[in-house]
XYZ file of C-alpha atoms in Angstrom:
770
model
C 17.183 -29.093 -10.789
C 18.783 -28.477 -14.165
C 19.898 -25.006 -15.200
C 17.107 -23.161 -17.060
C 17.459 -22.893 -20.834
C 15.584 -19.506 -21.002
C 15.715 -17.958 -17.519
C 14.062 -14.707 -16.636
C 16.526 -11.964 -17.348
C 17.927 -9.241 -15.163
C 20.082 -6.171 -15.683
C 17.411 -4.087 -17.587
C 18.677 -1.046 -15.651
C 22.008 -1.257 -17.524
C 20.231 0.433 -20.443
C 18.716 3.290 -18.497
C 18.930 6.743 -20.094
C 18.014 10.037 -18.550
C 15.500 11.922 -20.668
C 13.652 15.246 -20.472
C 9.937 15.066 -20.118
C 7.712 17.781 -21.455
C 5.415 19.104 -18.669
C 2.356 20.648 -20.096
C -1.168 21.493 -19.235
C -3.060 24.562 -18.081
C -4.823 24.932 -14.802
C -8.569 24.683 -14.940
C -10.566 27.825 -14.093
C -12.344 27.448 -10.705
C -16.100 27.126 -11.349
C -17.003 29.303 -8.417
C -16.571 33.090 -8.998
C -14.782 35.340 -6.645
C -18.044 37.060 -5.708
C -19.725 33.753 -4.880
C -16.668 32.751 -2.914
C -16.876 35.847 -0.863
C -20.583 35.306 -0.284
C -20.078 31.671 0.781
C -16.830 31.798 2.707
C -17.090 35.198 4.307
C -19.726 34.233 6.978
C -17.950 30.926 7.610
C -14.627 32.654 8.310
C -16.382 35.197 10.577
C -18.002 32.430 12.697
C -14.875 30.364 12.709
C -12.806 33.289 13.871
C -15.032 33.752 16.882
C -14.877 29.958 17.718
C -11.052 29.945 17.518
C -10.684 33.081 19.699
C -13.091 31.884 22.366
C -12.008 28.231 22.683
C -10.799 27.589 26.226
C -7.097 26.783 26.640
C -7.851 23.502 28.420
C -9.753 22.170 25.374
C -6.870 22.597 22.874
C -3.102 22.923 22.386
C -1.322 26.124 21.703
C -3.185 26.392 18.422
C -6.702 25.428 17.375
C -7.204 22.874 14.641
C -9.563 23.935 11.811
C -10.571 22.269 8.538
C -10.552 23.619 4.980
C -12.519 21.300 2.682
C -11.546 21.406 -0.977
C -13.921 21.007 -3.915
C -13.537 17.487 -5.330
C -12.177 18.847 -8.673
C -9.191 20.393 -6.793
C -7.829 17.603 -4.567
C -4.718 16.948 -6.599
C -1.468 18.148 -5.018
C -0.974 20.642 -7.703
C -3.947 22.584 -6.280
C -2.549 22.842 -2.801
C -3.541 26.302 -1.498
C -0.056 27.334 -0.130
C -0.779 31.018 -0.490
C -4.011 30.741 1.699
C -1.962 29.021 4.423
C 0.735 31.682 4.238
C -1.918 34.505 4.353
C -3.458 33.035 7.583
C -0.313 31.790 9.332
C -1.885 28.328 9.187
C 0.176 25.205 9.709
C -0.569 21.950 7.887
C -1.136 19.056 10.276
C -2.905 16.484 8.115
C -5.728 15.590 5.797
C -8.914 13.584 6.171
C -11.212 12.131 3.549
C -14.791 13.248 3.558
C -17.674 13.638 1.067
C -18.299 16.951 -0.590
C -21.257 18.841 0.966
C -22.347 20.069 -2.502
C -21.848 17.042 -4.660
C -21.332 14.062 -2.298
C -18.187 13.007 -4.181
C -15.163 12.025 -2.179
C -12.902 14.961 -1.429
C -10.370 15.980 1.241
C -10.202 18.388 4.118
C -6.920 20.056 5.051
C -6.344 20.004 8.854
C -4.691 23.265 9.836
C -3.350 24.668 13.141
C -4.594 28.266 13.505
C -3.757 31.127 15.841
C -6.524 33.394 17.217
C -5.854 35.785 14.339
C -5.579 33.302 11.478
C -9.207 33.279 10.226
C -9.399 37.080 10.261
C -6.295 37.200 8.271
C -7.678 34.785 5.669
C -10.923 36.835 5.557
C -8.968 40.026 4.959
C -7.120 38.321 2.084
C -10.435 37.184 0.621
C -11.925 40.750 0.498
C -8.844 42.752 -0.292
C -8.368 44.691 -3.598
C -10.397 44.980 -6.765
C -8.301 42.640 -8.899
C -8.125 38.917 -8.148
C -5.012 37.833 -6.218
C -3.338 34.361 -6.234
C -4.620 33.773 -2.747
C -8.163 34.598 -3.817
C -7.894 32.264 -6.772
C -6.939 29.455 -4.416
C -9.773 30.367 -1.984
C -12.149 29.818 -4.923
C -11.169 26.159 -4.838
C -12.111 25.747 -1.129
C -15.637 24.566 -0.477
C -15.857 25.400 3.212
C -14.137 26.197 6.460
C -15.000 24.764 9.819
C -13.736 23.621 13.238
C -12.042 20.234 13.278
C -13.551 17.362 15.162
C -16.896 16.335 13.632
C -17.808 12.675 13.463
C -15.122 11.529 15.916
C -17.367 9.535 18.185
C -18.896 7.685 15.248
C -15.689 5.687 14.964
C -15.961 4.059 18.439
C -17.575 0.560 18.343
C -18.349 0.216 22.050
C -19.511 -3.392 21.662
C -16.120 -4.445 20.169
C -13.980 -2.549 22.720
C -12.076 -4.290 25.463
C -12.809 -3.290 29.063
C -10.865 -3.001 32.266
C -11.875 -4.347 35.711
C -14.032 -1.319 36.314
C -16.002 -1.729 33.097
C -14.404 1.167 31.298
C -13.777 0.741 27.607
C -10.258 0.815 26.119
C -9.947 3.449 23.410
C -7.037 4.688 21.315
C -7.066 8.454 21.113
C -5.149 9.867 18.155
C -3.946 13.440 18.682
C -3.045 15.902 15.906
C 0.633 16.827 15.493
C 1.183 19.464 18.234
C 2.140 22.916 17.003
C 3.269 25.730 19.235
C 2.177 29.378 19.052
C 4.990 30.219 16.707
C 3.968 27.418 14.270
C 6.709 24.807 15.137
C 6.348 21.202 16.142
C 8.243 21.151 19.416
C 8.506 18.812 22.469
C 7.071 21.645 24.544
C 4.017 21.777 22.272
C 3.644 18.015 22.596
C 3.828 18.128 26.359
C 1.159 20.847 26.410
C -1.282 18.921 24.186
C -0.772 15.527 25.904
C -0.964 17.109 29.385
C -4.127 18.983 28.664
C -5.699 15.941 27.053
C -4.867 13.797 30.049
C -6.622 16.319 32.358
C -9.582 16.439 29.965
C -9.939 12.661 30.063
C -9.645 12.705 33.926
C -12.661 15.011 34.065
C -14.648 12.294 32.322
C -13.773 9.639 34.922
C -11.143 8.301 32.591
C -7.423 7.690 32.701
C -4.603 7.861 30.216
C -2.227 4.865 29.873
C 0.968 6.911 29.481
C 3.307 3.932 29.244
C 1.764 2.929 25.917
C 1.760 6.268 24.084
C 3.166 5.839 20.541
C 4.389 8.686 18.281
C 4.265 7.946 14.536
C 5.088 10.731 12.164
C 3.456 13.777 13.906
C 0.585 11.812 15.369
C 0.276 10.751 19.042
C -1.545 7.488 19.752
C -2.744 7.630 23.373
C -4.580 4.702 24.991
C -7.232 5.747 27.486
C -9.854 4.056 29.632
C -13.215 5.753 29.765
C -16.889 5.026 30.686
C -19.139 4.296 27.810
C -21.148 7.428 28.126
C -18.087 9.794 28.186
C -17.041 9.375 24.567
C -18.961 12.460 23.536
C -17.319 14.592 26.159
C -13.807 13.382 25.501
C -14.249 14.029 21.763
C -14.805 17.736 22.352
C -11.016 18.077 22.883
C -9.867 20.090 19.854
C -6.460 18.501 19.602
C -8.099 15.072 19.119
C -8.095 13.664 15.605
C -10.087 10.460 16.219
C -11.116 7.926 18.858
C -10.853 4.186 18.010
C -11.765 1.264 20.247
C -8.887 -1.041 21.268
C -9.898 -4.509 20.211
C -8.610 -8.021 20.847
C -6.955 -10.384 18.365
C -8.761 -11.185 15.130
C -10.138 -14.735 15.094
C -10.471 -17.303 12.400
C -13.638 -18.367 10.525
C -16.050 -20.823 12.210
C -15.851 -24.244 10.698
C -15.244 -27.887 11.599
C -11.801 -29.281 12.231
C -10.574 -32.348 10.481
C -8.070 -34.091 12.632
C -6.350 -36.451 10.200
C -4.690 -35.903 6.844
C -5.936 -39.345 5.690
C -7.595 -41.907 7.878
C -4.859 -43.769 9.743
C -2.005 -42.408 7.632
C 0.170 -39.233 8.177
C 3.352 -38.444 6.371
C 6.605 -39.013 8.129
C 8.820 -35.990 8.886
C 11.391 -34.803 6.299
C 14.445 -36.863 5.846
C 16.742 -34.324 7.568
C 16.394 -31.136 9.607
C 18.106 -28.918 7.032
C 15.991 -26.611 4.822
C 16.847 -26.537 1.098
C 18.011 -22.902 1.306
C 19.413 -20.532 3.844
C 16.395 -18.231 3.681
C 14.419 -17.723 6.924
C 10.780 -16.675 7.443
C 9.953 -14.651 10.521
C 6.484 -15.437 11.926
C 4.660 -13.315 14.564
C 1.846 -15.353 16.094
C 0.679 -17.261 19.163
C 2.522 -20.037 20.975
C 3.939 -22.954 18.894
C 4.655 -26.602 19.600
C 8.128 -26.369 18.127
C 9.043 -29.941 18.933
C 6.146 -31.301 16.873
C 7.678 -33.949 14.550
C 6.878 -31.791 11.517
C 8.368 -28.649 13.037
C 11.260 -30.007 15.132
C 14.590 -28.583 13.879
C 13.011 -26.168 11.526
C 11.440 -23.673 13.984
C 13.203 -21.418 16.549
C 11.116 -19.681 19.171
C 11.325 -16.247 20.784
C 8.571 -16.328 23.458
C 7.999 -12.568 24.060
C 4.612 -13.168 25.626
C 6.104 -15.486 28.315
C 3.295 -18.024 28.023
C 5.317 -21.128 27.128
C 5.189 -22.819 23.782
C 4.462 -26.586 24.169
C 0.939 -27.149 25.329
C 0.176 -23.461 25.861
C -3.344 -22.106 25.138
C -3.748 -20.759 21.567
C -0.927 -23.034 20.407
C -3.207 -24.604 17.797
C -3.087 -21.409 15.673
C 0.626 -20.735 15.988
C 1.602 -24.322 15.240
C -0.655 -24.420 12.157
C 0.814 -21.114 10.933
C 4.420 -22.350 11.395
C 3.467 -25.545 9.512
C 2.015 -23.519 6.627
C 5.175 -21.450 6.381
C 7.319 -24.662 6.175
C 5.142 -26.802 3.881
C 2.034 -24.999 2.691
C -0.961 -27.328 2.847
C 0.174 -30.821 4.026
C -0.386 -33.459 1.403
C -0.913 -37.163 1.184
C 2.591 -38.460 0.934
C 4.762 -41.104 2.509
C 7.199 -38.403 3.656
C 7.105 -34.650 3.814
C 9.420 -32.731 1.476
C 12.257 -30.617 2.794
C 10.964 -27.089 3.483
C 12.568 -24.252 1.474
C 13.143 -22.053 4.537
C 13.375 -22.203 8.271
C 10.975 -20.367 10.573
C 11.845 -17.891 13.347
C 8.638 -17.901 15.349
C 8.062 -14.895 17.717
C 5.224 -15.338 20.278
C 3.228 -12.113 20.712
C -0.233 -13.499 21.499
C -0.914 -13.755 25.225
C -4.218 -12.543 26.842
C -6.906 -11.739 24.276
C -8.766 -9.597 26.881
C -5.836 -7.408 27.867
C -6.823 -3.787 26.921
C -3.289 -2.845 25.867
C -2.361 -6.055 24.198
C -2.393 -4.667 20.701
C -0.139 -1.667 21.547
C 2.243 -4.060 23.353
C 2.267 -6.499 20.456
C 3.198 -3.910 17.800
C 5.923 -2.577 20.088
C 7.341 -6.077 20.192
C 7.231 -6.470 16.385
C 9.035 -3.133 16.058
C 11.766 -4.008 18.470
C 12.320 -7.545 16.927
C 12.375 -6.308 13.324
C 14.724 -3.400 14.005
C 17.128 -5.734 15.915
C 17.074 -8.792 13.571
C 16.120 -7.181 10.237
C 14.349 -10.202 8.763
C 13.677 -10.123 4.961
C 10.301 -11.970 4.932
C 7.839 -11.551 7.771
C 4.409 -13.200 8.175
C 1.713 -11.700 10.335
C -1.434 -13.784 10.885
C -2.297 -12.141 14.235
C -3.525 -8.517 14.181
C -6.201 -6.236 15.708
C -9.774 -7.114 14.867
C -10.225 -3.653 13.340
C -11.357 -3.180 9.814
C -10.413 -0.260 7.530
C -13.033 2.347 6.689
C -13.747 4.790 3.794
C -12.213 7.643 5.720
C -8.747 5.983 5.743
C -8.028 7.122 9.228
C -4.463 6.099 10.161
C -3.930 3.009 12.467
C -0.734 2.542 14.320
C -0.139 -0.999 13.112
C -0.437 0.033 9.546
C 1.850 3.004 9.947
C 4.487 1.121 11.883
C 4.765 -1.753 9.407
C 4.874 0.629 6.476
C 7.704 2.581 8.026
C 9.643 -0.561 8.868
C 9.217 -1.937 5.348
C 10.472 1.369 3.815
C 13.386 1.831 6.144
C 14.702 -1.776 6.514
C 13.676 -3.445 3.142
C 11.377 -5.897 4.884
C 8.559 -7.721 3.141
C 5.504 -8.123 5.383
C 2.871 -10.585 4.389
C -0.369 -9.861 6.232
C -3.509 -12.004 6.455
C -6.562 -9.867 5.543
C -8.848 -11.477 8.166
C -11.779 -13.857 8.293
C -15.458 -13.736 9.144
C -18.843 -14.927 7.898
C -20.140 -12.885 6.241
C -16.944 -11.362 5.055
C -16.097 -7.891 6.221
C -13.686 -5.216 5.080
C -9.968 -6.143 5.446
C -8.489 -5.820 8.881
C -5.460 -3.574 9.537
C -2.581 -3.800 8.886
C -3.525 -5.516 5.673
C -4.076 -1.970 4.283
C -0.330 -1.234 4.472
C 0.998 0.156 1.213
C 4.480 -1.401 1.385
C 3.530 -5.056 1.982
C 1.389 -7.822 0.588
C -2.089 -8.355 1.870
C -3.119 -12.031 1.421
C -6.680 -13.328 1.137
C -7.934 -16.901 0.762
C -9.265 -18.689 -2.244
C -11.028 -22.064 -2.482
C -8.773 -23.986 -4.797
C -5.070 -24.619 -5.051
C -3.284 -23.603 -8.230
C -3.694 -24.619 -11.032
C -7.112 -26.119 -10.218
C -10.093 -24.252 -11.700
C -12.555 -22.752 -11.406
C -11.516 -20.890 -8.316
C -12.956 -18.022 -6.327
C -12.459 -16.085 -3.094
C -13.119 -18.217 -0.095
C -16.376 -17.019 1.518
C -14.776 -16.052 4.808
C -11.869 -13.977 3.290
C -12.183 -10.238 3.928
C -12.560 -7.821 0.962
C -11.180 -4.440 -0.061
C -10.737 -1.839 -0.962
C -7.684 -0.736 1.094
C -6.506 2.803 2.029
C -5.032 5.481 -0.269
C -1.853 4.055 -1.876
C -3.140 0.480 -1.567
C -6.681 0.478 -2.969
C -6.364 -2.911 -4.603
C -6.759 -5.130 -1.557
C -6.217 -7.950 -0.936
C -3.024 -7.877 -2.974
C -3.952 -11.417 -4.007
C -5.161 -14.746 -2.752
C -3.840 -18.214 -1.917
C -5.626 -21.375 -0.985
C -6.747 -21.176 2.696
C -9.018 -24.122 2.998
C -12.829 -24.728 2.836
C -15.273 -26.840 4.733
C -15.087 -29.414 1.910
C -11.405 -29.232 1.431
C -9.604 -27.936 4.578
C -6.108 -26.585 4.807
C -4.120 -29.425 6.437
C -1.504 -28.364 8.996
C 0.391 -29.623 12.100
C -1.581 -29.761 15.309
C -0.217 -29.796 18.841
C -0.470 -33.324 20.387
C -1.474 -34.830 17.022
C 0.052 -35.046 13.559
C -2.408 -33.051 11.513
C -5.598 -30.990 11.593
C -7.820 -29.352 8.955
C -8.009 -25.510 9.177
C -9.643 -22.612 7.313
C -8.453 -19.008 7.131
C -6.237 -16.302 5.644
C -3.945 -17.032 8.602
C -2.675 -20.061 6.545
C -2.852 -18.620 3.059
C -0.441 -15.832 4.032
C 2.425 -18.057 5.354
C 1.960 -20.257 2.232
C 2.798 -17.203 0.094
C 5.712 -16.433 2.432
C 7.016 -20.022 1.730
C 6.766 -19.462 -2.054
C 8.581 -16.125 -1.795
C 11.330 -17.613 0.348
C 12.027 -20.110 -2.513
C 11.991 -17.263 -4.976
C 14.329 -15.210 -2.824
C 16.869 -18.064 -2.912
C 16.505 -18.309 -6.715
C 17.108 -14.610 -7.230
C 20.019 -14.335 -4.881
C 21.433 -10.777 -4.589
C 18.537 -9.443 -6.663
C 16.134 -10.513 -3.961
C 15.071 -7.244 -2.329
C 11.659 -7.039 -0.604
C 10.482 -4.676 -3.395
C 11.495 -7.242 -6.053
C 9.742 -10.060 -4.252
C 6.573 -8.006 -4.045
C 6.804 -7.181 -7.811
C 7.207 -10.885 -8.682
C 4.259 -11.847 -6.508
C 1.958 -9.475 -8.225
C 3.365 -9.899 -11.749
C 2.868 -13.681 -11.759
C -0.421 -13.840 -9.894
C -3.206 -15.468 -11.876
C -5.969 -12.965 -12.715
C -9.634 -14.034 -12.200
C -11.855 -13.613 -15.209
C -14.832 -12.404 -13.341
C -14.041 -11.429 -9.760
C -13.677 -7.798 -8.727
C -10.292 -6.645 -7.393
C -11.984 -6.094 -3.952
C -12.485 -9.841 -3.898
C -9.173 -11.262 -5.100
C -6.870 -8.366 -5.756
C -4.451 -9.017 -8.519
C -5.314 -12.725 -8.489
C -4.132 -16.145 -7.256
C -0.475 -16.185 -6.123
C 1.703 -19.007 -7.253
C 2.650 -21.729 -4.816
C 5.979 -22.054 -6.655
C 7.661 -19.338 -8.644
C 10.134 -21.757 -10.300
C 8.070 -22.283 -13.483
C 7.725 -18.490 -13.966
C 11.487 -18.099 -14.020
C 11.764 -20.088 -17.261
C 10.453 -18.272 -20.401
C 8.916 -19.888 -23.507
C 10.718 -19.123 -26.779
C 8.021 -16.650 -27.823
C 8.146 -14.664 -24.559
C 10.774 -12.851 -22.473
C 10.636 -11.413 -18.961
C 13.135 -8.772 -17.794
C 13.724 -7.425 -14.328
C 14.843 -3.796 -13.920
C 16.172 -2.814 -10.415
C 17.139 0.816 -10.152
C 17.042 4.025 -8.106
C 15.368 7.277 -9.147
C 16.315 10.753 -7.928
C 13.654 13.417 -7.514
C 12.937 15.312 -10.781
C 14.781 12.576 -12.682
C 12.991 10.981 -15.645
C 14.531 7.767 -16.902
C 13.779 5.608 -19.941
C 14.347 1.842 -20.133
C 13.899 -0.334 -23.220
C 10.969 -2.767 -23.520
C 12.607 -6.094 -24.492
C 11.331 -6.324 -28.110
C 13.567 -7.290 -31.077
C 14.106 -4.708 -33.806
C 12.434 -7.036 -36.322
C 9.141 -8.555 -35.171
C 7.178 -11.271 -36.887
C 3.674 -10.144 -37.956
C 0.956 -10.603 -35.383
C -0.228 -9.408 -32.026
C 2.133 -8.930 -29.110
C 1.121 -8.847 -25.459
C 2.915 -6.596 -23.010
C 2.695 -7.085 -19.243
C 4.365 -4.929 -16.605
C 4.515 -4.560 -12.866
C 6.139 -1.726 -10.930
C 6.857 -1.869 -7.218
C 8.580 0.441 -4.731
C 8.501 1.162 -0.985
C 7.194 4.578 -0.229
C 7.757 6.756 2.769
C 4.358 7.535 4.365
C 2.827 10.556 5.975
C 0.668 9.142 8.889
C -1.250 12.422 9.381
C -2.098 12.754 5.643
C -4.810 10.130 5.582
C -6.260 11.161 2.177
C -3.022 10.480 0.300
C -0.616 8.808 2.807
C 2.118 7.798 0.332
C 4.755 10.421 -0.188
C 6.447 8.893 -3.253
C 4.955 8.025 -6.684
C 6.295 6.965 -10.098
C 4.443 7.919 -13.204
C 4.956 5.511 -16.086
C 4.616 6.396 -19.780
C 4.952 3.866 -22.657
C 6.494 5.048 -25.903
C 5.901 2.050 -28.315
C 7.476 3.473 -31.503
C 10.794 5.424 -31.514
C 10.017 7.076 -34.863
C 6.475 8.265 -34.124
C 6.205 11.646 -32.315
C 3.786 14.524 -32.095
C 3.563 17.976 -33.685
C 1.593 20.831 -32.152
C 0.227 24.079 -33.356
C 0.792 26.578 -30.601
C -2.102 28.899 -31.326
C -4.783 26.260 -31.356
C -2.937 23.563 -29.364
C -3.928 21.016 -32.027
C -1.721 17.990 -32.272
C -0.849 15.473 -34.946
C 1.094 12.242 -34.801
C 3.804 11.902 -37.488
C 6.432 9.331 -38.486
C 9.935 10.854 -38.553
C 10.944 9.009 -41.756
C 7.774 8.312 -43.620
C 6.276 11.820 -43.009
C 9.486 13.865 -43.541
C 7.835 16.066 -46.239
C 4.740 16.667 -44.092
C 6.835 17.609 -41.112
C 8.729 20.276 -43.123
C 5.421 21.648 -44.452
C 3.899 21.860 -40.962
C 7.006 23.433 -39.538
C 6.751 26.190 -42.154
C 3.221 26.794 -40.989
C 4.391 27.282 -37.393
C 3.887 23.830 -36.018
C 6.318 22.595 -33.386
C 7.950 19.132 -33.522
C 8.262 17.421 -30.147
C 11.475 15.455 -29.780
C 10.233 12.540 -27.642
C 8.216 9.558 -29.071
C 4.449 9.612 -28.668
C 2.970 7.935 -25.684
C 0.353 5.160 -25.440
C -1.651 4.554 -22.220
C -0.315 1.586 -20.232
C -3.736 0.657 -18.880
C -2.807 0.010 -15.268
C -5.063 -2.083 -13.085
C -6.586 0.430 -10.736
C -9.334 0.579 -8.188
C -12.278 2.730 -9.297
C -11.478 5.272 -6.615
C -8.139 5.960 -8.254
C -9.386 6.519 -11.817
C -9.625 10.249 -11.486
C -7.228 13.040 -10.512
C -3.891 11.369 -9.839
C -4.989 8.157 -11.572
C -3.328 5.734 -9.090
C 0.245 6.881 -9.770
C 0.773 6.988 -5.975
C 0.082 3.261 -5.588
C 3.200 1.471 -4.447
C 2.606 -1.570 -6.555
C 0.831 -1.310 -9.946
C 0.343 -3.975 -12.703
C -1.025 -3.498 -16.200
C -0.784 -4.585 -19.784
C -1.933 -4.094 -23.421
C -1.867 -5.795 -26.754
C -0.383 -4.252 -29.847
C 0.260 -5.149 -33.503
C 3.870 -5.687 -34.557
C 3.688 -2.675 -36.921
C 3.063 -0.432 -33.934
C 6.265 -1.442 -32.128
C 9.776 -0.204 -32.870
C 12.393 0.209 -30.070
C 9.788 0.680 -27.477
C 10.528 2.447 -24.185
C 9.019 2.945 -20.714
C 9.696 6.267 -19.065
C 9.644 6.571 -15.294
C 9.072 9.906 -13.561
C 9.634 10.122 -9.801
C 7.219 12.317 -7.965
C 7.159 13.254 -4.230
C 4.878 15.186 -1.904
C 5.010 16.327 1.671
C 2.517 18.215 3.858
C -0.156 17.886 1.180
C 1.941 19.728 -1.458
C 4.184 18.531 -4.302
C 7.820 18.664 -3.162
C 10.819 19.221 -5.357
C 14.467 20.078 -5.094
C 17.283 18.878 -2.858
C 16.873 16.842 0.362
C 14.362 14.334 -1.093
C 15.684 10.805 -0.781
C 16.247 8.612 -3.842
C 13.596 5.958 -4.540
C 14.581 2.336 -5.272
C 12.119 0.461 -7.499
C 11.683 -2.872 -9.272
C 9.975 -3.186 -12.632
C 9.132 -6.379 -14.394
C 8.211 -6.396 -18.051
C 7.060 -9.435 -20.062
C 6.410 -9.395 -23.757
C 4.924 -12.332 -25.633
C 4.572 -12.736 -29.399
C 2.543 -15.069 -31.629
C 3.324 -18.787 -31.546
C 6.388 -19.837 -33.536
C 8.412 -16.583 -33.097
C 11.580 -16.663 -31.040
C 11.468 -13.376 -29.059
C 13.655 -14.746 -26.277
C 16.807 -15.513 -28.337
C 16.413 -12.387 -30.452
C 16.294 -10.187 -27.411
C 19.343 -11.970 -25.834
C 21.349 -11.433 -28.989
C 20.429 -7.784 -29.319
C 20.449 -6.608 -25.610
C 23.710 -8.264 -24.592
C 23.905 -6.535 -21.154
C 20.933 -8.596 -20.008
C 21.880 -11.636 -17.829
C 20.034 -14.377 -16.097
C 18.143 -13.088 -13.057
C 18.413 -16.511 -11.426
C 21.201 -17.417 -8.987
C 23.843 -19.806 -10.243
C 22.771 -22.614 -7.894
C 19.000 -22.995 -8.384
C 16.789 -24.782 -5.808
C 13.605 -26.702 -6.154
C 10.357 -25.999 -4.342
C 7.979 -28.922 -4.244
C 4.376 -27.855 -4.797
C 1.812 -30.300 -6.105
C -1.765 -29.912 -6.948
C -3.149 -32.972 -5.205
C -5.827 -32.068 -2.600
C -7.460 -33.909 0.241
C -10.812 -35.650 0.110
């Protein structure tokens, strides 16, 4: 492959500048008066105080878990009622999503660990004094108080749960973070809660599977076996956050199999057993026929399930997934092309009816990833458990998000298959990975749409746009051709095969980017260059159809330039970077596209928000346009520093203030409708957007990035907060005939090619099977 004439550029971070952001805005007056608050909350606090005092010790931990539900207008972190918690010696242990009792709108409940005296102390604070205190003002934003635990049993799908030999259902019990009497999270408090819960389960003719207890964040995931009719009784334990059935492995869509690529003809294996790059893809799946002629030499096997690989049950799926990771859909050809990456195949799919198979499997994934630290990981085998509107945490989602953040691993997760399509399966709701759905046509064929079996979004908080995107996964008319044990090829359908096809494309991109190839950067490229659908909702196709080959996107046309910025933000740091636009622009309309990605630490117990890091972007298109404000009326006016110099002096004499920073213009990010109010989606770990502007509105444009963090439901600031790496991709295209690319390269000389010096070629054609 020849060296690119106009490669995508890197090094945008070399132009970073620290700036000072004006933080403004006044807090809204709570709509409920103090008198009404006392009338509403007073009786609730009195009743709750009695419940907390009288709750038996064997039904709780050292403290009792209560809920404080906020009005939906006050769910942003800036409204966190810290003074209320301090007044009642209450300890934050999580949040949960729930509808407002008054309006029905989505809101959140704070889960709080209370002492026997806590609610009386809050009540005293509510009624004290004649002038409103800060604590009382915060209480005006709280809709209700109550005991935690309602609606727990509604989550258990008894029909979907696995059973043991005695007919008991397998259930995952999630316990709140244990807090001791003094308010600390200690091992002794954990032993108390887990021990009492085990005794409580035993009274219901159940048993706790202690060998498979997982601790994630502050949550305890405890597998138990109980009779069907004992769920209600078990759920009365106050330290219990939720019950969830333990399911088997998700299955593929029903559909016919096609056993030949073309009647009487199959491609011959590649000419050698050496991939075109040194990149490797890690696949977690079922058994694999690794000596299949199409896989031999390219696939290594770690059989953690101990079921064998050649000729083992379930080997059809694992073999087809490995084939997709190597070649994508097999095509009519005399000989298969060399794959861009080798596959490390880890077998984690043994008995589908084993009650603790899923906890065992996620433990195996954790151990392998921590030991081997792969860069690209494909998961097409996961629990048959779909996300819900309450965003309750799942241990697979939490585990993969933590690994992705800590180890810079890119997880590609199949969203699941069924007819009719259901909500996406976990862990496709993870915020730090790519959730891959299936579409019915290979790129660039059109029209295309979501494959009918491909599961739909939205995802959880921090990852509402789900799937992240789609890739061809096969249809009944045009199946996805892959290797089959004992035969050459077979036609398949499913997101299980679209996900490793994306992994293959990103492996090629990783080799092209070289040292710039972090997991975050790969995720940003995948979203930035996905092909949007004109009509489909984001719940159907996410950001769009992923490329099968990123090579063409690494070459810019002369009227367009794409720049990669890779940098690290410190908390409370606001940084500006230049949008790659020449000083002198030809007349016409310019299109700006941008994608921001980062890996966020997560708070497992904080289901309503989950992500702990956020980046707020602001676009400043014109360096000479700023804002003036009249302090008394708070009126504002946009002015040009050069053209309006006389007006500026006149307004300053009249008391107007001149702001030093350029005026902002909304960047119009793509957001799920649930993120369009309050925090506006700034806590999403990958965001894409764009806008069109006239040349006259652009002069030395900048993007500002402001790093935000939160912990325990509240905004966190100061020292001790880790830095946040991010990747930002910006593309700007001008009218035909202009030469933006060369102009930018001559003016921004610190930009260099983002492509490695020795490019590779990924073969991806558009020919499909009959």
